[in-house]
Short mmCIF file of C-alpha atoms in Angstrom, two decimals:
data_model
loop_
_atom_site.label_atom_id
_atom_site.label_comp_id
_atom_site.label_asym_id
_atom_site.label_seq_id
_atom_site.Cartn_x
_atom_site.Cartn_y
_atom_site.Cartn_z
CA UNK Q 1 21.41 -0.11 16.59
CA UNK Q 2 24.48 1.88 15.53
CA UNK Q 3 26.06 -1.28 14.15
CA UNK Q 4 23.07 -1.81 11.79
CA UNK Q 5 23.38 1.74 10.44
CA UNK Q 6 27.08 1.25 9.75
CA UNK Q 7 26.45 -2.06 7.96
CA UNK Q 8 23.58 -0.55 5.97
CA UNK Q 9 25.74 2.40 4.86
CA UNK Q 10 28.60 0.07 3.95
CA UNK Q 11 26.30 -2.11 1.82
CA UNK Q 12 24.86 0.96 0.07
CA UNK Q 13 28.38 2.29 -0.59
CA UNK Q 14 29.45 -1.05 -2.10
CA UNK Q 15 26.35 -1.17 -4.31
CA UNK Q 16 26.93 2.40 -5.54
CA UNK Q 17 30.61 1.67 -6.22
CA UNK Q 18 29.68 -1.46 -8.20
CA UNK Q 19 27.12 0.47 -10.27
CA UNK Q 20 29.68 3.21 -10.99
CA UNK Q 21 32.32 0.66 -12.02
CA UNK Q 22 29.92 -1.19 -14.34
CA UNK Q 23 28.86 2.14 -15.85
CA UNK Q 24 32.48 3.14 -16.39
CA UNK Q 25 33.19 -0.24 -18.01
CA UNK Q 26 30.28 0.21 -20.42
CA UNK Q 27 31.41 3.73 -21.35
CA UNK Q 28 35.02 2.58 -21.79
CA UNK Q 29 33.99 -0.32 -24.01
CA UNK Q 30 31.69 1.83 -26.11
CA UNK Q 31 34.27 4.61 -26.54
CA UNK Q 32 37.56 2.77 -27.05
CA UNK Q 33 36.81 -0.97 -27.15
CA UNK Q 34 38.38 -1.72 -23.76
CA UNK Q 35 36.22 -3.31 -21.08
CA UNK Q 36 38.60 -2.35 -18.27
CA UNK Q 37 37.98 1.32 -17.45
CA UNK Q 38 41.03 1.50 -15.19
CA UNK Q 39 43.52 0.56 -17.92
CA UNK Q 40 41.87 2.83 -20.48
CA UNK Q 41 41.81 5.68 -17.94
CA UNK Q 42 45.49 5.22 -17.11
CA UNK Q 43 46.43 5.07 -20.82
CA UNK Q 44 44.39 8.16 -21.63
CA UNK Q 45 45.94 9.98 -18.66
CA UNK Q 46 49.46 9.04 -19.83
CA UNK Q 47 49.06 10.36 -23.36
CA UNK Q 48 47.08 13.43 -22.32
CA UNK Q 49 48.97 14.74 -19.29
CA UNK Q 50 52.52 13.33 -19.63
CA UNK Q 51 55.23 13.29 -22.29
CA UNK Q 52 54.33 9.70 -23.17
CA UNK Q 53 53.28 9.45 -26.82
CA UNK Q 54 52.33 5.74 -26.81
CA UNK Q 55 50.33 3.70 -24.28
CA UNK Q 56 49.25 0.11 -24.89
CA UNK Q 57 46.11 -0.48 -22.83
CA UNK Q 58 45.04 -3.91 -24.03
CA UNK Q 59 46.98 -6.80 -25.52
CA UNK Q 60 44.26 -8.82 -27.31
CA UNK Q 61 42.84 -7.26 -29.37
CA UNK Q 62 45.65 -4.75 -29.22
CA UNK Q 63 44.46 -1.25 -28.26
CA UNK Q 64 46.93 1.59 -28.22
CA UNK Q 65 46.50 5.26 -27.32
CA UNK Q 66 48.67 7.78 -29.14
CA UNK Q 67 48.97 11.54 -28.71
CA UNK Q 68 46.76 13.40 -31.20
CA UNK Q 69 49.66 15.36 -32.73
CA UNK Q 70 51.91 12.28 -32.98
CA UNK Q 71 51.85 10.07 -36.08
CA UNK Q 72 50.67 6.49 -35.68
CA UNK Q 73 53.41 5.16 -37.96
CA UNK Q 74 56.11 7.12 -36.11
CA UNK Q 75 54.88 5.94 -32.69
CA UNK Q 76 54.61 2.29 -33.75
CA UNK Q 77 58.08 2.30 -35.35
CA UNK Q 78 59.55 3.75 -32.14
CA UNK Q 79 58.09 0.73 -30.31
CA UNK Q 80 59.79 -1.73 -32.68
CA UNK Q 81 56.96 -2.31 -35.16
CA UNK Q 82 57.71 -2.23 -38.89
CA UNK Q 83 55.18 -0.46 -41.12
CA UNK Q 84 54.24 -2.57 -44.18
CA UNK Q 85 53.18 0.08 -46.67
CA UNK Q 86 52.50 -2.42 -49.49
CA UNK Q 87 49.69 -4.05 -47.48
CA UNK Q 88 47.94 -0.82 -46.52
CA UNK Q 89 44.33 -0.81 -47.72
CA UNK Q 90 42.68 2.59 -47.38
CA UNK Q 91 42.83 3.66 -43.74
CA UNK Q 92 43.84 0.17 -42.52
CA UNK Q 93 47.49 0.13 -41.49
CA UNK Q 94 49.63 -3.01 -41.24
CA UNK Q 95 52.60 -3.48 -38.90
CA UNK Q 96 54.87 -6.44 -38.17
CA UNK Q 97 56.71 -7.16 -34.93
CA UNK Q 98 58.45 -10.41 -33.98
CA UNK Q 99 56.92 -12.20 -36.97
CA UNK Q 100 53.36 -11.28 -35.96
CA UNK Q 101 51.24 -9.11 -38.25
CA UNK Q 102 49.03 -6.40 -36.75
CA UNK Q 103 46.28 -4.77 -38.79
CA UNK Q 104 44.29 -1.82 -37.53
CA UNK Q 105 42.58 1.47 -38.10
CA UNK Q 106 43.62 4.67 -36.39
CA UNK Q 107 40.83 6.71 -34.87
CA UNK Q 108 41.91 10.33 -35.13
CA UNK Q 109 45.51 9.59 -34.11
CA UNK Q 110 44.77 9.20 -30.40
CA UNK Q 111 43.15 5.78 -30.24
CA UNK Q 112 44.27 2.94 -32.45
CA UNK Q 113 42.78 -0.54 -32.59
CA UNK Q 114 44.87 -3.47 -33.70
CA UNK Q 115 43.81 -7.08 -34.02
CA UNK Q 116 46.57 -9.65 -34.05
CA UNK Q 117 46.75 -11.84 -37.13
CA UNK Q 118 48.89 -14.90 -36.48
#
């Protein structure tokens, strides 16, 4: 009898945890374009509560979090990217690193989306 209650509570806890994780994934994807809420949470924590100015949270498409008071160009150049000012079109910024071109739009300076163009 007690064993059934324990199993029932464990199953309910797993179901609730799964629902919460799926909900967090939906919110993360809608807000910053990252399906993994853990990586986006860690990146947001790093730039908000530590001295870290730059946190890459997803490789493809590249998603980077940057402190709000830190410039996107400055942060990217510190990470080894080269800003290509001639190819800038409006708010779209272009960077090159290791022969790969990255184009993206900064969202308020904190969240930047970059899609790799090979």
